[in-house]
Short mmCIF file of C-alpha atoms and ligand atoms in Angstrom, two decimals:
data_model
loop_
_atom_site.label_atom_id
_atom_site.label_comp_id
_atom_site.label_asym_id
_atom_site.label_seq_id
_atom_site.Cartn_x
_atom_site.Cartn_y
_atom_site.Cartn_z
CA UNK A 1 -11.72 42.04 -96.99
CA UNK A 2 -13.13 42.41 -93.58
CA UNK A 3 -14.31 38.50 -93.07
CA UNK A 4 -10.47 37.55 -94.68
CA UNK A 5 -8.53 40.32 -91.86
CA UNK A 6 -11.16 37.96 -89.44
CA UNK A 7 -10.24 34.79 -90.40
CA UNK A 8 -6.84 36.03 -90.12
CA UNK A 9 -7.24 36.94 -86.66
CA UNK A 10 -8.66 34.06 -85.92
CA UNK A 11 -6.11 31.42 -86.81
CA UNK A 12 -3.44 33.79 -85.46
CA UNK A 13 -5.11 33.45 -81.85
CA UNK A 14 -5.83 29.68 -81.86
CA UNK A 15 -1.63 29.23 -82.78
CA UNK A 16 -0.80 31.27 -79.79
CA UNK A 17 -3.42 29.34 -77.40
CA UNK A 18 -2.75 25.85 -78.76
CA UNK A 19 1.58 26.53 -79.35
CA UNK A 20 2.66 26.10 -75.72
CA UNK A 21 -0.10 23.77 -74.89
CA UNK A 22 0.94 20.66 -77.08
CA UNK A 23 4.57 20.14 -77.41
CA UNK A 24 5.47 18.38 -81.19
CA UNK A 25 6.43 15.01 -80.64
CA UNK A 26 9.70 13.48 -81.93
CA UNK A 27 8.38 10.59 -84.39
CA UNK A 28 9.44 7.39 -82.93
CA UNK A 29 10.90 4.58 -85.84
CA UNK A 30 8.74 1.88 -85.43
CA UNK A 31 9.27 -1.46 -84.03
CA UNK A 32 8.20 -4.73 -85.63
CA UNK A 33 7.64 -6.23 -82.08
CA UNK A 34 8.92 -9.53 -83.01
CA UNK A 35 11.56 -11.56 -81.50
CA UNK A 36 14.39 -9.15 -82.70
CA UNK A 37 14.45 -5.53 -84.01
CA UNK A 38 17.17 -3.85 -86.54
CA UNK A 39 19.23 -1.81 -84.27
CA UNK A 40 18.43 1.61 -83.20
CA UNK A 41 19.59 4.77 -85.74
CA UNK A 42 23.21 5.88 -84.35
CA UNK A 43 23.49 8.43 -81.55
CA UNK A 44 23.71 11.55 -82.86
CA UNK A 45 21.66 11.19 -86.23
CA UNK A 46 18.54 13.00 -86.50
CA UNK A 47 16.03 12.35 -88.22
CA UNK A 48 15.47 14.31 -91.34
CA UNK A 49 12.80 12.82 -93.61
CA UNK A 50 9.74 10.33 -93.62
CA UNK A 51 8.74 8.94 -96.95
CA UNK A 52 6.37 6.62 -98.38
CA UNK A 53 7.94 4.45 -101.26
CA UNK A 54 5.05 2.80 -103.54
CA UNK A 55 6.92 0.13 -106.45
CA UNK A 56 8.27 -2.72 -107.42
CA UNK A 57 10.93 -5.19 -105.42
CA UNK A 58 12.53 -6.90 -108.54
CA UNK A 59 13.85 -10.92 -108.59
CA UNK A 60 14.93 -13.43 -110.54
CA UNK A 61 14.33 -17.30 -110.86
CA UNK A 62 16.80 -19.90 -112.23
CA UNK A 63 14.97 -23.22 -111.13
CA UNK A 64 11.08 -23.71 -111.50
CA UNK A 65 11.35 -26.46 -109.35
CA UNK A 66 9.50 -26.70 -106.64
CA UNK A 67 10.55 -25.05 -103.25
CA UNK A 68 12.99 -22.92 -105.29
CA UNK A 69 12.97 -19.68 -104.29
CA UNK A 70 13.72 -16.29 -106.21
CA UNK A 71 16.88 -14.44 -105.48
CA UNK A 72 16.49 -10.35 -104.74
CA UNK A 73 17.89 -8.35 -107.79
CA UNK A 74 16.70 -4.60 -106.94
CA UNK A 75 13.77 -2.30 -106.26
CA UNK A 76 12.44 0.71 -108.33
CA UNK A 77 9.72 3.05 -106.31
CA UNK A 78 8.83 6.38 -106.04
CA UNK A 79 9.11 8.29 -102.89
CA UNK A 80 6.37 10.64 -101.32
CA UNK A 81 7.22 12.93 -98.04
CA UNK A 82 5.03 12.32 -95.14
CA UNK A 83 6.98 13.82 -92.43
CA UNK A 84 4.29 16.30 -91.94
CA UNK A 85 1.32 13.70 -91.73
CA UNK A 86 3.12 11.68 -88.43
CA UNK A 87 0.65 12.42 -85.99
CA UNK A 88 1.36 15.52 -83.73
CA UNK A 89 3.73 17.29 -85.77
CA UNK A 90 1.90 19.50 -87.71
CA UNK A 91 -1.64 20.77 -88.23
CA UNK A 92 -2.00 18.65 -91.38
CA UNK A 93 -0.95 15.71 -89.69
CA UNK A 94 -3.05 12.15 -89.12
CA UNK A 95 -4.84 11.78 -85.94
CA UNK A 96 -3.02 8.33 -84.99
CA UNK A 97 -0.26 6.23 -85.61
CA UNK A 98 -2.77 3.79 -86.80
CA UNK A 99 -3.68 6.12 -89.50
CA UNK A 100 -0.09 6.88 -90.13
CA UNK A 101 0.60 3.11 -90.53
CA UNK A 102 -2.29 2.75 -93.15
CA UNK A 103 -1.26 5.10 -95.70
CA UNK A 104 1.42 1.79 -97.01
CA UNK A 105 -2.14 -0.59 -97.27
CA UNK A 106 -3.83 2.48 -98.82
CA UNK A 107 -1.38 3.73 -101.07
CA UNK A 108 -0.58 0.12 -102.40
CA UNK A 109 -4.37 -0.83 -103.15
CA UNK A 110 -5.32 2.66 -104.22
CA UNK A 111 -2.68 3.69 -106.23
CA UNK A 112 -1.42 2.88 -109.67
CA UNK A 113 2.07 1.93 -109.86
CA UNK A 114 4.18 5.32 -110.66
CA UNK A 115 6.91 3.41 -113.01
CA UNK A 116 6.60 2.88 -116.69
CA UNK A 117 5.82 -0.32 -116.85
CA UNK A 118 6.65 -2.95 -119.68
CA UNK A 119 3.48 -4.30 -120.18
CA UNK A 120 1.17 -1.07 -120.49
CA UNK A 121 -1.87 -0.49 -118.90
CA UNK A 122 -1.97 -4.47 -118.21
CA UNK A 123 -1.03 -4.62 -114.07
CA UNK A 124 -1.53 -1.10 -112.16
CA UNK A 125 -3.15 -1.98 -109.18
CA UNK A 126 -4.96 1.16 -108.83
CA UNK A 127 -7.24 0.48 -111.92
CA UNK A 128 -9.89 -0.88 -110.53
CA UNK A 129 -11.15 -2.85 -113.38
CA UNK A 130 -7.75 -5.11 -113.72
CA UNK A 131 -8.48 -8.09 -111.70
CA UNK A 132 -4.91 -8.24 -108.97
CA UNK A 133 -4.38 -11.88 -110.43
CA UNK A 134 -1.82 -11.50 -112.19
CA UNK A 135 1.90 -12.61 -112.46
CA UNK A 136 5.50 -10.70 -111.06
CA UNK A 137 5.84 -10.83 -115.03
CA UNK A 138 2.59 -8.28 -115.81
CA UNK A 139 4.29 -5.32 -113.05
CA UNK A 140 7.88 -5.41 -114.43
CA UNK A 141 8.83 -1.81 -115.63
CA UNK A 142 10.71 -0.24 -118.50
CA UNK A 143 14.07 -1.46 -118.81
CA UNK A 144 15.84 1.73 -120.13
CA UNK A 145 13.52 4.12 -118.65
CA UNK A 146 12.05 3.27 -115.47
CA UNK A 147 10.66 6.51 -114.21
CA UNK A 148 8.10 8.44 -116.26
CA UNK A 149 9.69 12.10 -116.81
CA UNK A 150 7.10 13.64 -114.20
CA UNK A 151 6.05 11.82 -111.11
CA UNK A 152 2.80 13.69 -109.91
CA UNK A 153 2.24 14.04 -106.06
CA UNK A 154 0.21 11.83 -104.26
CA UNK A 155 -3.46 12.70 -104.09
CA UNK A 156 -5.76 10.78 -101.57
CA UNK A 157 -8.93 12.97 -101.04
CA UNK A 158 -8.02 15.21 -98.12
CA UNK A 159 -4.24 14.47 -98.08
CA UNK A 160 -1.58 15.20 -100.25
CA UNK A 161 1.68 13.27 -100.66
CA UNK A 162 4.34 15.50 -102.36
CA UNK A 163 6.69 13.76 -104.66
CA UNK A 164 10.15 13.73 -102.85
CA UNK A 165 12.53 11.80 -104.45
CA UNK A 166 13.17 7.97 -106.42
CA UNK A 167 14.47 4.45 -104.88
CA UNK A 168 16.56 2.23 -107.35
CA UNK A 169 19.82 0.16 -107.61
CA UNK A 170 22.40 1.34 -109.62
CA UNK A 171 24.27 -0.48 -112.10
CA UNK A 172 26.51 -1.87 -109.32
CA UNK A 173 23.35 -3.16 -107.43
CA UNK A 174 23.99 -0.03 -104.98
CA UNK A 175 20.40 0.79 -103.13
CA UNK A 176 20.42 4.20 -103.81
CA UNK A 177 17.78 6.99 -102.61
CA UNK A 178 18.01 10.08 -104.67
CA UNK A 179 16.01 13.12 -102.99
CA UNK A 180 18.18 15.78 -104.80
CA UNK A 181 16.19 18.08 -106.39
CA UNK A 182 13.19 18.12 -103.87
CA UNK A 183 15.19 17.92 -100.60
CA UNK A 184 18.88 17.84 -101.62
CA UNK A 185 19.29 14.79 -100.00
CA UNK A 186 21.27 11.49 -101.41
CA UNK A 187 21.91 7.94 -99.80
CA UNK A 188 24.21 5.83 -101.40
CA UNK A 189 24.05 2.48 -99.35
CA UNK A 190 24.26 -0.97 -98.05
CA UNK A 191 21.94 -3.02 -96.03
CA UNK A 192 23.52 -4.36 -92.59
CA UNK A 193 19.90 -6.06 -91.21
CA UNK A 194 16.90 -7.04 -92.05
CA UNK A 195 13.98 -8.35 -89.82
CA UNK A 196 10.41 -9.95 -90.68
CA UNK A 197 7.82 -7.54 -91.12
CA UNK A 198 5.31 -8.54 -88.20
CA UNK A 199 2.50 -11.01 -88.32
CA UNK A 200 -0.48 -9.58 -89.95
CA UNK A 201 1.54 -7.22 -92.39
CA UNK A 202 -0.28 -6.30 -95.78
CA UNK A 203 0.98 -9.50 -97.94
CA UNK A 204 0.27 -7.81 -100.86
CA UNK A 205 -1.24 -7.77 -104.59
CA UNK A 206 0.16 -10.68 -105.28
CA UNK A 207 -0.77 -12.02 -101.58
CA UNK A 208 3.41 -12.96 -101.37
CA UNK A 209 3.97 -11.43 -98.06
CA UNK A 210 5.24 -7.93 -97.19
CA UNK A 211 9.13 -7.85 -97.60
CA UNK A 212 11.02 -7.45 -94.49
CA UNK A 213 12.18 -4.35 -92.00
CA UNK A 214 15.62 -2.97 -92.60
CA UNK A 215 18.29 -1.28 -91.81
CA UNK A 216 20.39 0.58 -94.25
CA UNK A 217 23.95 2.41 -93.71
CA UNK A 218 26.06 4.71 -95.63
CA UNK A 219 28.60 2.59 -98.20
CA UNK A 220 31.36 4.65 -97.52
CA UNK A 221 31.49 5.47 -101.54
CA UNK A 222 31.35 9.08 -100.92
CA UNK A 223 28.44 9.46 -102.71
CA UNK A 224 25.48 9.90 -100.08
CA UNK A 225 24.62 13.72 -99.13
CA UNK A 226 22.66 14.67 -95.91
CA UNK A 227 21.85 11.07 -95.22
CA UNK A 228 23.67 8.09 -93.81
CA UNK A 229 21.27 5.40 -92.98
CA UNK A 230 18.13 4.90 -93.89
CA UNK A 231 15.27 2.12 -92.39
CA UNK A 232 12.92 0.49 -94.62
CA UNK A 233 9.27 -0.08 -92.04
CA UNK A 234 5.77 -1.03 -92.36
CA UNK A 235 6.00 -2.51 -95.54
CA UNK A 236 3.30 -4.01 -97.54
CA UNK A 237 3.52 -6.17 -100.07
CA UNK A 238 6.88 -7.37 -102.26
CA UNK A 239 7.88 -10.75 -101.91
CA UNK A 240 8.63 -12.99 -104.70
CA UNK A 241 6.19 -15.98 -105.30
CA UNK A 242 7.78 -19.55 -105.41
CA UNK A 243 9.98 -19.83 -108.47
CA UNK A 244 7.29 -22.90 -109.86
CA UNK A 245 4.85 -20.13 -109.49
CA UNK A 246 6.43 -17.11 -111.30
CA UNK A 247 8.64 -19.29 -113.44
CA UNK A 248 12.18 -18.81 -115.12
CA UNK A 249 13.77 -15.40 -115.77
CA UNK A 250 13.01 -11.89 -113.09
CA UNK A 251 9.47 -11.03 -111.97
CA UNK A 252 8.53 -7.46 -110.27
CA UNK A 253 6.06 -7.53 -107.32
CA UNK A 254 4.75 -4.25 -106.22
CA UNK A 255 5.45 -2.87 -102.77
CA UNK A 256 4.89 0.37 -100.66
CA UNK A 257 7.03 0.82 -97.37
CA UNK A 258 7.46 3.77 -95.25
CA UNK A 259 11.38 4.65 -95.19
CA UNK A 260 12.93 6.50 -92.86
CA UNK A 261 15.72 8.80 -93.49
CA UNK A 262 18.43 9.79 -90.85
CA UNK A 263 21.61 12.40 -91.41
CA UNK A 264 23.86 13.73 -89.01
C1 NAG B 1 -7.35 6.86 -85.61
O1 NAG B 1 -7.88 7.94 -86.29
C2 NAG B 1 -8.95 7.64 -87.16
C3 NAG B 1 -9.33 8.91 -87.87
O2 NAG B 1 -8.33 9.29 -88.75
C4 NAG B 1 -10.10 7.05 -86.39
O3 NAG B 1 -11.12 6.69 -87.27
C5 NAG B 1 -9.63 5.82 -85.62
O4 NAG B 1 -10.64 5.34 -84.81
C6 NAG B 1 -8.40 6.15 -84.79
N1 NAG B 1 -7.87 4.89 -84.26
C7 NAG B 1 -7.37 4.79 -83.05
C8 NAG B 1 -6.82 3.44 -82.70
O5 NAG B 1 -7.36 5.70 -82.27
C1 NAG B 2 13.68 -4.31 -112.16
O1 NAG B 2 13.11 -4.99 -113.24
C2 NAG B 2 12.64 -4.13 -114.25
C3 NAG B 2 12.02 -4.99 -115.29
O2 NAG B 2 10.94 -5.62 -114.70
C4 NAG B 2 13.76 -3.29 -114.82
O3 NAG B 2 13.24 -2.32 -115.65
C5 NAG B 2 14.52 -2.61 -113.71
O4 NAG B 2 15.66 -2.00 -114.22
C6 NAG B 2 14.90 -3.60 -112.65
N1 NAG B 2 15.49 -2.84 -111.57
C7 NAG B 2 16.47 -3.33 -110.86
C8 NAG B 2 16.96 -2.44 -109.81
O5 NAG B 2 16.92 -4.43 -111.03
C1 NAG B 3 9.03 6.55 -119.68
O1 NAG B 3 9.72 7.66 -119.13
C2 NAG B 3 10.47 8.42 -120.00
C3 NAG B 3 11.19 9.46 -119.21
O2 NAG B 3 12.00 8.88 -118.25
C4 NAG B 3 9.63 8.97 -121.08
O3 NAG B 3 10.39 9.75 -121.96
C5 NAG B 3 8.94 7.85 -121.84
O4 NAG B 3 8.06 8.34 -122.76
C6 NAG B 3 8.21 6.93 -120.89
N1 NAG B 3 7.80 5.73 -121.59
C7 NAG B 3 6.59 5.23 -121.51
C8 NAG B 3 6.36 3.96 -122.23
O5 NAG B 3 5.72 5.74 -120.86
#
């Protein structure tokens, strides 16, 4: 009882010395630092959520012949909260931006994919004894039911990545965020830019390239709640191989990216 009433004590003190001492920063969207940039969020949104999103961008292939290239037909991931880990804000959070930046690398590498996939147990990344040689066609998931019923938090060692939410296109090919039941939070959307990820980026399981930087507004449907644009940065991963590559029909390539998530 005593040491607990000490311990107590003690973290109550080292919040009132350290509080006016280090003021929190506001996290700072990142920049690719290439020859253009999406533009800014809109003046007066704020920012209201930082997520990781670890799945699968989805395409499709008429033509194997060479140089034809796959056409974008939707995304499915799963969407963990990291708003606390951006250095600065919080006493859980990463000691650098650098760090902050790594969790998409780590995350894609480390992780298994958290979709049902179609071909079971053959391409989760995260098992370490499945080579990462195979096709888009071994990380394609479950047609009817993409999602498993439960989507576990995040657990790497010392840090812990809530479960916030689920990416996917509806059946209209909407990109749609739905953070509902964790955060009450719903973007309904449509992409106005997009912008290479920089030189360097992760390319990826399937070494394809990480999928470009975007920027993401609300549709106007009605539908969004809390939210009304949302950028897609530091991706990893998730571009389509050559069509002579993956061949005829759609191929999944696994992906994280952080996504940022601004309301008014
Ligand atoms: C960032 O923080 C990590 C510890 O999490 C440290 O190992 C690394 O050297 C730091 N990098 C920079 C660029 O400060
Ligand atoms: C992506 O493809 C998978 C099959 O690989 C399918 O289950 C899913 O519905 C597709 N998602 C979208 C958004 O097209
Ligand atoms: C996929 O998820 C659903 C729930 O969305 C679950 O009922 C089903 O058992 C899962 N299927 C597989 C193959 O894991």
């Amino acid at each position: 009882m005593l040491s607990k009433t000490i311990l107590l004590l003690a973290a109550v003190t080292s919040t009132v010395v350290a509080g006016p001492c280090r003021p929190r920063p506001t996290p700072t969207l990142p920049i690719t630092g290439g020859a253009s940039e999406v533009p800014a969020p809109d003046a007066g949104l704020v920012l209201k959520k930082i997520a990781l999103g670890h799945g699968i961008q989805n395409y499709t292939c008429t033509s194997t012949a060479t140089g034809a290239s796959a056409s974008a037909n939707g995304a499915l991931a799963a969407l963990y909260d990291i708003t606390s880990l951006y250095p600065g804000t919080s006493k859980t959070a990463l000691a650098n931006i650098t760090a902050f930046n790594g969790l998409s690398t780590t995350v894609l590498w480390s992780q298994d994919l958290p979709l049902n996939l179609s071909v079971t147990g053959a391409a989760n990344p995260g098992t370490p004894a499945v080579p990462n040689t195979l096709a888009e066609s071994s990380y394609g998931a479950d047609i009817a039911h993409p999602f498993p019923a439960a989507i576990a938090d995040l657990n790497l060692g010392s840090l812990n990545l809530p479960f916030v939410g689920v990416h996917y296109f509806d059946s209209a090919g909407t990109p749609t965020f739905d953070l509902t039941q964790k955060a009450g939070l719903l973007a309904s959307l449509k992409k106005t830019d997009n912008v290479k990820a920089p030189t360097g980026a992760d390319a990826g399981i399937l070494k394809t390239g990480a999928v470009d930087w975007l920027r993401l507004v609300d549709n106007g449907k009605g539908v969004s709640k809390g939210l009304s644009a949302v950028f897609r940065v530091v991706t990893a991963g998730g571009s389509a191989e050559p069509c002579s590559l993956s061949g005829a029909g759609s191929g999944s390539v696994p992906y994280t990216a952080q996504y940022w998530f601004y309301g008014a």
